[in-house]
Coordinates of C-alpha atoms in Angstrom, one line a residue:
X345 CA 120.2 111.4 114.2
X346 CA 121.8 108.3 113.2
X347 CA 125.2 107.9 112.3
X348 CA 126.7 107.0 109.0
X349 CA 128.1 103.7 111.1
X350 CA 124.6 103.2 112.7
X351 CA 123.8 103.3 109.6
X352 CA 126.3 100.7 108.1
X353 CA 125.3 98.5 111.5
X354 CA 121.4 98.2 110.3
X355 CA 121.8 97.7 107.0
X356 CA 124.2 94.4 108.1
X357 CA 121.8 93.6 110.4
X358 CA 118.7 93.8 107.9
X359 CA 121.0 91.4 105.1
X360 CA 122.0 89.0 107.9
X361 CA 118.2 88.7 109.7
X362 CA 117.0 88.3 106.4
X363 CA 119.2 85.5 104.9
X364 CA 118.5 83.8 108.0
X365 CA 114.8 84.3 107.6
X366 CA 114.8 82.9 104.6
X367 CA 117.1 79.8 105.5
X368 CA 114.7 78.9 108.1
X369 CA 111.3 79.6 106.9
X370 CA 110.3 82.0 108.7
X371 CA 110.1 84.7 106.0
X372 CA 109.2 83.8 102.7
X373 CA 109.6 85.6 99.4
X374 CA 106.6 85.4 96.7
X375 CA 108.0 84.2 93.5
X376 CA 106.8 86.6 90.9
X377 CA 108.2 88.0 87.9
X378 CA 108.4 91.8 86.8
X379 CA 107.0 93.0 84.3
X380 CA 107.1 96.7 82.7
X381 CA 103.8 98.2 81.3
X382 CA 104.1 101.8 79.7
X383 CA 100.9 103.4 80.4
X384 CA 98.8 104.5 77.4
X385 CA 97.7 108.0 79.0
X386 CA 101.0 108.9 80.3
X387 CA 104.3 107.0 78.9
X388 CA 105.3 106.0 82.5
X389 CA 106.7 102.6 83.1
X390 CA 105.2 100.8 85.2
X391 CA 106.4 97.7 87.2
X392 CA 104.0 94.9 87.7
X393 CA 105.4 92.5 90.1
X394 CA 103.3 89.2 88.7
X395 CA 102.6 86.4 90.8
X396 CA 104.0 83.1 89.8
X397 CA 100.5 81.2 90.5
X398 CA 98.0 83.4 88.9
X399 CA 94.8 82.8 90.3
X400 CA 92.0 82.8 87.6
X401 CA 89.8 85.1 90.7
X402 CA 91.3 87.4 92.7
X403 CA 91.1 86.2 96.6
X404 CA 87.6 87.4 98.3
X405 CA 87.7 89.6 100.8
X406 CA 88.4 88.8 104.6
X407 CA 85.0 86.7 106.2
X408 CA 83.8 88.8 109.7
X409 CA 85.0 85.6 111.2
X410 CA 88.6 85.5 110.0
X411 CA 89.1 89.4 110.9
X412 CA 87.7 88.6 114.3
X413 CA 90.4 85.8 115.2
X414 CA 92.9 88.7 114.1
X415 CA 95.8 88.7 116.4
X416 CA 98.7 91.1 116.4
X417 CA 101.6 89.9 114.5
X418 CA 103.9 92.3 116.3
X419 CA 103.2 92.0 119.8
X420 CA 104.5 89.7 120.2
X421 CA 106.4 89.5 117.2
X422 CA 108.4 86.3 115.9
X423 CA 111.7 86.6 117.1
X424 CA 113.4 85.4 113.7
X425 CA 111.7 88.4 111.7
X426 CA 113.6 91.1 114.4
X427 CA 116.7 93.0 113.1
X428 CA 117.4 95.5 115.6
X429 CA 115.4 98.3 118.3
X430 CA 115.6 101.4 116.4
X431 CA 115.0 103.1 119.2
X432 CA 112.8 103.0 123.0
X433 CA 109.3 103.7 120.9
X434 CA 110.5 101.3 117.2
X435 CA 111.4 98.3 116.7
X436 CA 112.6 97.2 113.2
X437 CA 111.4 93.5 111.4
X438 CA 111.3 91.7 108.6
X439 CA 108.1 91.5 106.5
X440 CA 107.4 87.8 106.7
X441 CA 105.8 87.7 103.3
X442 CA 108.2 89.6 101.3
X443 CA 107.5 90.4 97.4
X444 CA 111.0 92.4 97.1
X445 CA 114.1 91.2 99.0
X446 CA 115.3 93.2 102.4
X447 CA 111.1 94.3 103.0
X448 CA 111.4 95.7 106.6
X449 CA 108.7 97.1 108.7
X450 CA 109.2 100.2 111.5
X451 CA 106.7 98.5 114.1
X452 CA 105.4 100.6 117.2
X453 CA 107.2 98.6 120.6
X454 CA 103.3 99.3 122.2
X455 CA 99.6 99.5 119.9
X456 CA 98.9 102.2 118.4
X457 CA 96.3 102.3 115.7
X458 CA 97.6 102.3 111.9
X459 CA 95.1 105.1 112.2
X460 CA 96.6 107.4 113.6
X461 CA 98.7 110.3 112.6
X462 CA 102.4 109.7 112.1
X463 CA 104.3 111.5 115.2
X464 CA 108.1 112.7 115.3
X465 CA 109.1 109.3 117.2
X466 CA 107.4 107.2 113.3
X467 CA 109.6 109.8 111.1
X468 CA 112.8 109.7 113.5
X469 CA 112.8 105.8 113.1
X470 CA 111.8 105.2 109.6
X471 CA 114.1 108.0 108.7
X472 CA 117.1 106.1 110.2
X473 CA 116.2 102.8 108.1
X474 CA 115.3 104.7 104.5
X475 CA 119.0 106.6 105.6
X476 CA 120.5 103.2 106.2
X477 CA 119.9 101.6 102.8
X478 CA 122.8 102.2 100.5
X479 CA 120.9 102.1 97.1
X480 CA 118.3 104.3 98.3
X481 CA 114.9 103.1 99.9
X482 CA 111.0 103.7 99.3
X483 CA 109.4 104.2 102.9
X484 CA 105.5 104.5 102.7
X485 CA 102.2 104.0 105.2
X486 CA 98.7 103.4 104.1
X487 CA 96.6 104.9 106.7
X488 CA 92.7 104.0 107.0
X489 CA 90.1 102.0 105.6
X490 CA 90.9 102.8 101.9
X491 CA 94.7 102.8 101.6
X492 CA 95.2 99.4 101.3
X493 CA 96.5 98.9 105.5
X494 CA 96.5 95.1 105.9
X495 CA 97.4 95.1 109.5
X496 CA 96.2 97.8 112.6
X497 CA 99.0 97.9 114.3
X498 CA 101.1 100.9 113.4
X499 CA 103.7 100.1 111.0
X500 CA 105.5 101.9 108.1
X501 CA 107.0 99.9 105.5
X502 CA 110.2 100.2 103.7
X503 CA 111.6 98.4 100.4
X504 CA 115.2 99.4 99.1
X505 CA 115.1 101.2 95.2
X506 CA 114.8 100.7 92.6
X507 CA 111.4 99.1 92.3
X508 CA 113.0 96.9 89.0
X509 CA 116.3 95.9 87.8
X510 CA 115.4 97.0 84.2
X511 CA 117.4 100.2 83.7
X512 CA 114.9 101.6 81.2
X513 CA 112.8 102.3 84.7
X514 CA 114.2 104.9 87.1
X515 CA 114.1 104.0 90.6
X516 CA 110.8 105.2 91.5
X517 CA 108.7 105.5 88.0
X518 CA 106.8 108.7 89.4
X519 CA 109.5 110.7 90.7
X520 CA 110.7 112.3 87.5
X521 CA 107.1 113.8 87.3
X522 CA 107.7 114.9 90.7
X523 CA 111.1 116.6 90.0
X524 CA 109.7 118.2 87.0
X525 CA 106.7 119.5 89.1
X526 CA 109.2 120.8 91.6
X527 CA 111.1 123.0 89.0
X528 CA 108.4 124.1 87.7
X529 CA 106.8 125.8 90.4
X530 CA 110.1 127.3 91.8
X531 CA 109.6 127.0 95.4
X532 CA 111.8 127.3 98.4
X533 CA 112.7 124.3 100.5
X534 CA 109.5 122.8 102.6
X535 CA 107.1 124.1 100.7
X536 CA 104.4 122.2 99.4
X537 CA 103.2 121.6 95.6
X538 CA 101.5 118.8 93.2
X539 CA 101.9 117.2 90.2
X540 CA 98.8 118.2 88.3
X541 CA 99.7 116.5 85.3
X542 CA 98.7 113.6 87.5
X543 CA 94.3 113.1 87.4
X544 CA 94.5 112.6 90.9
X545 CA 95.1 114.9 94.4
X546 CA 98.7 114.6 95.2
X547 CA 100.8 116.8 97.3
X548 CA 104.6 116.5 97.9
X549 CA 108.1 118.3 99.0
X550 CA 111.5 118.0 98.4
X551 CA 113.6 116.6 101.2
X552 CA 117.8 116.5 101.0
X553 CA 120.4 114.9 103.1
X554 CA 120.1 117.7 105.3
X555 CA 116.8 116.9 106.1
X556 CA 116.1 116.6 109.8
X557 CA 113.2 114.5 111.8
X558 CA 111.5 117.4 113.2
X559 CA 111.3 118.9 109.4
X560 CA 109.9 115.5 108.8
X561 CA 107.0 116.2 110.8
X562 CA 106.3 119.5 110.0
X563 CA 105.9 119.0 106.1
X564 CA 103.9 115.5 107.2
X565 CA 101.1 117.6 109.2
X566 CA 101.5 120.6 106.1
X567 CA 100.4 117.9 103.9
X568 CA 97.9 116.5 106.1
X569 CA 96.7 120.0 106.1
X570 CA 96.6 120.8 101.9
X571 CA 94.2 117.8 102.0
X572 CA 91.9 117.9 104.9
X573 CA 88.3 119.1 105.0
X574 CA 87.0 120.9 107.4
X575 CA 90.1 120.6 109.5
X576 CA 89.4 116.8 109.5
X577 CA 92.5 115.2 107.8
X578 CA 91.7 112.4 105.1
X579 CA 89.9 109.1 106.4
X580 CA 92.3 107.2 104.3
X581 CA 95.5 108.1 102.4
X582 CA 98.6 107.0 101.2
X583 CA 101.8 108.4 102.7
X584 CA 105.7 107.7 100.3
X585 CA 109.1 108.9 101.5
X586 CA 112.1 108.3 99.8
X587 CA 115.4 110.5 100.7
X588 CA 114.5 112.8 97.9
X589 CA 110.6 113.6 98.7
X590 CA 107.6 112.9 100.7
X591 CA 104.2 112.4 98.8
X592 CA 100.7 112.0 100.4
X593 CA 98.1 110.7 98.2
X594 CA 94.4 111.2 99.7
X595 CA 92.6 107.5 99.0
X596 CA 88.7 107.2 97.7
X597 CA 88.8 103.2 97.1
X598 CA 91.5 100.6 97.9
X599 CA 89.9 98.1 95.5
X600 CA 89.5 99.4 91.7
X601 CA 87.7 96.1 89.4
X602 CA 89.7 93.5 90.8
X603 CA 93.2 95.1 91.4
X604 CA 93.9 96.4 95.2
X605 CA 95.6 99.6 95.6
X606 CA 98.1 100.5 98.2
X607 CA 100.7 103.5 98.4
X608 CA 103.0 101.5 95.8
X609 CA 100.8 101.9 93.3
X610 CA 101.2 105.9 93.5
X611 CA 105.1 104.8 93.0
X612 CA 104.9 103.4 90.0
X613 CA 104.7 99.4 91.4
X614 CA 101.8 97.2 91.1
X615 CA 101.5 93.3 92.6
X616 CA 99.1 91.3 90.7
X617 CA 97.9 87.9 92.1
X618 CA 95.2 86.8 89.3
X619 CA 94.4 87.0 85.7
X620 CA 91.8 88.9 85.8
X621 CA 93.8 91.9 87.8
X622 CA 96.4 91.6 85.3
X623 CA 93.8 91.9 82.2
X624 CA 92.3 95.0 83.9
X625 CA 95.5 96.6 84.5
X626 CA 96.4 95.8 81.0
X627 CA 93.0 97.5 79.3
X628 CA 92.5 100.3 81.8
X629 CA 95.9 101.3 82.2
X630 CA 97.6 102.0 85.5
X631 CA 97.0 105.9 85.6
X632 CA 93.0 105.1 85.0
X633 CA 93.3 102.8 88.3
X634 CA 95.0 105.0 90.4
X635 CA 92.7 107.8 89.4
X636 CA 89.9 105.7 90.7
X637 CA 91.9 104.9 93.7
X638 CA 92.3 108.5 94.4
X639 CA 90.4 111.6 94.6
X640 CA 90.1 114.1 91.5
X641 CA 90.9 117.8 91.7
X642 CA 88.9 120.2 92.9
X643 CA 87.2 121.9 90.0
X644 CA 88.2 125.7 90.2
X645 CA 84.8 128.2 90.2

């Protein structure tokens, strides 16, 4: 495990990359403005991060043409976006298109398929970075077809908390419904449980500062497990670890009306890039999309 001055070292190294990015142009920030929606259905605030040129459309989807000229953005990957080697399997970069300040991705140093399952070498690293932030940090992967993945090279991302400077919104909307949940059901440490207040599958545990890597993994492949079929784990889900908990959200659709769907949605966060996506939000309500997004409960017999 990392250090508490390994830990100092790459969050220097993230600010320092990352104000250099910016000076340069080789990251960029979206201009957008937050705003907070309280959901009708639930009460929770939700943050809208609202793009600053609203298109009247939302963007159509990828041509078979443009995903076939696809080339890997991480290998090799823009020297100016690279904050440090995390370790001999991880390297550590900047998100290039950045909607919240100090984005970072944990990048695979060879391909592997954003497909695949996380293994102790993805946890070990991104644990290290979501350590690393002083405020406290969001870490999350959106695995398969539905999740939202833009990119199939293996990557986890990781954004520092909280999601919005308004102090009416807690640092990630969801996880007071998650702490409730976790009382509630009176567990023991690495256990599994759900929020089924929420319409949609969810499954989570509670994580501490003792937390280790290789406890990491084994509540990652217990979740995996509470949602697979058959043995066969989900064809798309979304995965969220903060220092507190880790959440797995099984995905049905990435797209719901106009508005696309990726593991910050099931944290409470939303980025809108046209005016139709924010009407829909608006009238449907952000628990209604992400119920779409997801998969209902399993009636019981």
């Amino acid at each position: 495990m990392s250090t508490v001055k390994d830990q100092q070292v790459i969050w220097s190294k993230i600010l320092d990359t990352y104000q250099k990015a910016q000076d340069s142009g080789s990251a960029s920030k979206y201009k957008t403005s937050t705003q907070i929606l309280t959901d009708q259905h639930s009460h929770i605030k939700f943050v809208l991060r609202v793009s600053d040129s609203l298109r009247d459309k939302p963007k159509p989807p990828k041509s078979s043409e443009e995903q076939k000229a696809w080339r890997d953005p991480f290998a090799p990957y823009d020297e100016a976006l690279w904050v440090d080697h995390l370790s001999p399997t991880h390297t550590l970069l900047l998100n290039k298109f950045n909607v919240v300040a100090y984005h970072v991705l944990v990048v695979t140093k060879e391909f592997k398929h954003q497909t695949d399952v996380l293994d102790l070498q993805d946890l070990e690293a991104t644990w290290q970075v979501v350590q690393a932030i002083p405020q406290g940090a969001l870490a999350y992967f959106n695995c398969g077809p539905e999740s939202g993945a833009s990119q199939p090279h293996k990557h986890i991302q990781v954004v520092p908390l909280p999601l919005a400077d308004d102090p009416a919104v807690i640092p990630s909307p969801l996880s007071q419904m998650i702490d409730r949940a976790w009382q509630d059901s009176q567990l023991h440490a690495g256990a599994i449980a759900s929020v089924h207040d929420l319409p949609y599958q969810n499954y989570f545990s509670k994580l501490s500062s003792r937390t280790q890597p290789n406890q990491l993994i084994s509540i990652y492949k217990s979740l995996l497990q509470k949602c697979s079929t058959g043995g066969q784990p989900p064809g798309s889900y979304n995965l969220l670890l903060t220092r507190e908990h880790m959440v797995l959200v099984p995905r049905r659709k990435e797209y719901i009306g106009s508005v696309a769907i990726n593991a910050l949605g099931f944290a409470g966060t939303i980025l809108v890039n046209s005016k139709a996506g924010l009407e829909y939000i608006q009238d449907q309500g952000p628990i209604k999309i992400l119920e779409a997004a997801g998969w209902p409960w399993q009636k019981s017999a």
